[in-house]
Amino acid sequence: MSTDVVAASDLQVYALYLGDDCLILSHRLAELAAHAPEFEEDVALSNLALDLLGQARALLTYAGVVEAAGRDEDALAYGRDDREFHNLLLVEQPNFDFAHTIVRQLFFASYQLALYRRLEHSQDLTLAAVAAKGAKEASYHRDHARLWTVRLGDGTKESHSRMEAAVGFLWPFTGELFQPDPITQRLVAAGIAADPAALEPVWRAQIDQTFAEAGLGHPVELGIRQGGRSGLHSEHLGHLLSEMQHLHRSHPNASW
Amino acid sequence: MAGAAADPREAAFQASIDAERSVEPRDWMPERYRATLIRQIAQHAHSEIIGMQPEGNWITRAPSLRRKAILLAKVQDEAGHGLYLYSAAETLGVSRSELVEMLQTGRQKYSSIFNYPTLTWADVGTIGWLVDGAAITNQLALTKTSYGPYARAMVRICREESFHQRQGFELLAQLSRGTPAQRAMAQDAVDRWWWPSLMMFGPPDGSSPNSAQSMKWKIKRVSNDELRQRFVDMTVPQAQALGLTLPDPELNWNESSGHYDFGPIDWDEFAKVLNGDGPCNAERIRVRREADSGGAWVREAARAWAAKHSHPAAGDAA
């Protein structure tokens, strides 16, 4: 229905923005299976990864439907090169240590929760449905990250300094979360997308409150590293994709 | 041992076992019963935890998003089973951290099967089909084991394991209907996993050191050889349905016994892998220790935070 008033290509790319965020972050979390700091976290991190993978599948499938060129979720996940991925740079950053994993989770889940709460009211019924279900999951993801941020920030000297290092590494990627781009803006005007800039105050309030409790600080200005939405990624994404796509691409036309 | 002065409680304990009453954590039990169960439940828990590695090895390379979700959920289930089993062991008066320490220092074992590598995607399906199939055969018998918490854990775990087994079978079915390369991949995996799966039931009854006492205590209900035979009888028709060959020329239906005959198992290989010389023994423990030591600062921080924020007056409910 929404495709009557907006370009299908805009809607397809927007679904990929959101879907690629979920797909890539899910992959990063899945890398930790059997490597978490305690068994309970093996369960929790796989749970987060599964939620995000479920969202990714719904969104990539929808992007394929909107595109109407016969690409399904797998064609989109396994068949695109890095320049065709639209995820935020934040989500592709590696799990250098558990502090990086948690700070990345806090930044992203807080953002995604604010985003989904708006998208629940989207004129696009598919996006609204994904967002409604995803908001419940994102809220749990945010709580998980918040509880760990507080424990690690206010735990030991070592955990505090690791958290500071992780914030230092990941903060530069925060600006991209709220950066408007022409595609999103056209969809905002049509009542389909959430305005990224409008999410920032909600996100900041969440981060500031959590950081205050954790005894952590961050720069006032948001970071300025960006490029993910338009396909210009960090070096890390290529490695992630080569691992993720290798088997699928080695057997063209095979079904799994 | 037979001549040692018997604790009078031991006769009552045995009588209770013979009457099919389950043993509960607060009941009196012979120390050897307790020790046997701790060893067995811990080994089972360790197997779940170590088993996450060979399968987790393929999560990031799963060839479709659907398969990736299934595999992730399976590895997550294994972590959950491990936690559940450690809790069952803790009812016997040991702590999880002691048990994990024994795993990581090689003083307690885990199932030898996980010392084999997962070299292709077909290994994921084959583990589901054969290894989980063997595990279920074992564990179904354990749902009636005499120690209550262990028996109840098995009921729940069996339900999820049979789900995993069907998923593994379905993965292989897809490969065996697929391209020639996929078929070859499936056959190669079955060739590598078949014999180690048969070894999962342990040594033949004649040379199984702990079996007799375990049977008497009804910890063990069915012998190694009988379980192995059940597994073979169940699996051969499934292999036929998949169109895959089990790598044993002596595998034949025996009309008179009503079972499949199968060839001799290489028990030297079993002993070698069990004693640490399998392809992945060192790697599995290295990864486990690395996760443990790499996460030490996290656990320490959580403890420090809890100590800072504990409210002694607020109650001891927790």
PDB file of N, CA and C in Angstrom, chain A residues 89 171-176 179 221-227:
ATOM      1  N   LEU A  89      27.951   1.247  10.999  1.00  0.00           N
ATOM      2  CA  LEU A  89      29.322   0.810  11.292  1.00  0.00           C
ATOM      3  C   LEU A  89      29.409   0.215  12.699  1.00  0.00           C
ATOM      4  N   TRP A 171      32.394   5.066  20.761  1.00  0.00           N
ATOM      5  CA  TRP A 171      31.685   6.348  20.700  1.00  0.00           C
ATOM      6  C   TRP A 171      31.728   6.985  19.315  1.00  0.00           C
ATOM      7  N   PRO A 172      32.865   6.948  18.609  1.00  0.00           N
ATOM      8  CA  PRO A 172      32.907   7.593  17.289  1.00  0.00           C
ATOM      9  C   PRO A 172      31.830   7.100  16.317  1.00  0.00           C
ATOM     10  N   PHE A 173      31.247   5.935  16.589  1.00  0.00           N
ATOM     11  CA  PHE A 173      30.239   5.396  15.670  1.00  0.00           C
ATOM     12  C   PHE A 173      28.816   5.810  16.024  1.00  0.00           C
ATOM     13  N   THR A 174      28.654   6.597  17.106  1.00  0.00           N
ATOM     14  CA  THR A 174      27.299   6.890  17.581  1.00  0.00           C
ATOM     15  C   THR A 174      26.563   7.912  16.716  1.00  0.00           C
ATOM     16  N   GLY A 175      27.312   8.829  16.085  1.00  0.00           N
ATOM     17  CA  GLY A 175      26.647   9.871  15.299  1.00  0.00           C
ATOM     18  C   GLY A 175      25.846   9.291  14.143  1.00  0.00           C
ATOM     19  N   GLU A 176      26.367   8.204  13.579  1.00  0.00           N
ATOM     20  CA  GLU A 176      25.716   7.624  12.407  1.00  0.00           C
ATOM     21  C   GLU A 176      24.295   7.133  12.702  1.00  0.00           C
ATOM     22  N   GLN A 179      21.933  10.082  11.940  1.00  0.00           N
ATOM     23  CA  GLN A 179      22.244  10.872  10.753  1.00  0.00           C
ATOM     24  C   GLN A 179      21.115  10.739   9.733  1.00  0.00           C
ATOM     25  N   GLU A 221      29.828  15.639  22.314  1.00  0.00           N
ATOM     26  CA  GLU A 221      29.434  15.526  20.900  1.00  0.00           C
ATOM     27  C   GLU A 221      29.371  14.065  20.477  1.00  0.00           C
ATOM     28  N   LEU A 222      28.390  13.749  19.648  1.00  0.00           N
ATOM     29  CA  LEU A 222      28.331  12.396  19.095  1.00  0.00           C
ATOM     30  C   LEU A 222      29.513  12.182  18.141  1.00  0.00           C
ATOM     31  N   GLY A 223      29.859  10.926  17.956  1.00  0.00           N
ATOM     32  CA  GLY A 223      30.956  10.602  17.053  1.00  0.00           C
ATOM     33  C   GLY A 223      30.595  10.883  15.605  1.00  0.00           C
ATOM     34  N   ILE A 224      31.601  10.952  14.771  1.00  0.00           N
ATOM     35  CA  ILE A 224      31.326  11.360  13.392  1.00  0.00           C
ATOM     36  C   ILE A 224      31.653  10.307  12.343  1.00  0.00           C
ATOM     37  N   ARG A 225      32.092   9.123  12.782  1.00  0.00           N
ATOM     38  CA  ARG A 225      32.392   8.093  11.777  1.00  0.00           C
ATOM     39  C   ARG A 225      31.083   7.633  11.138  1.00  0.00           C
ATOM     40  N   GLN A 226      31.027   7.629   9.839  1.00  0.00           N
ATOM     41  CA  GLN A 226      29.827   7.139   9.167  1.00  0.00           C
ATOM     42  C   GLN A 226      30.134   6.636   7.777  1.00  0.00           C
ATOM     43  N   GLY A 227      29.164   6.020   7.154  1.00  0.00           N
ATOM     44  CA  GLY A 227      29.356   5.466   5.811  1.00  0.00           C
ATOM     45  C   GLY A 227      28.588   4.162   5.613  1.00  0.00           C
TER      46      GLY A 227
END
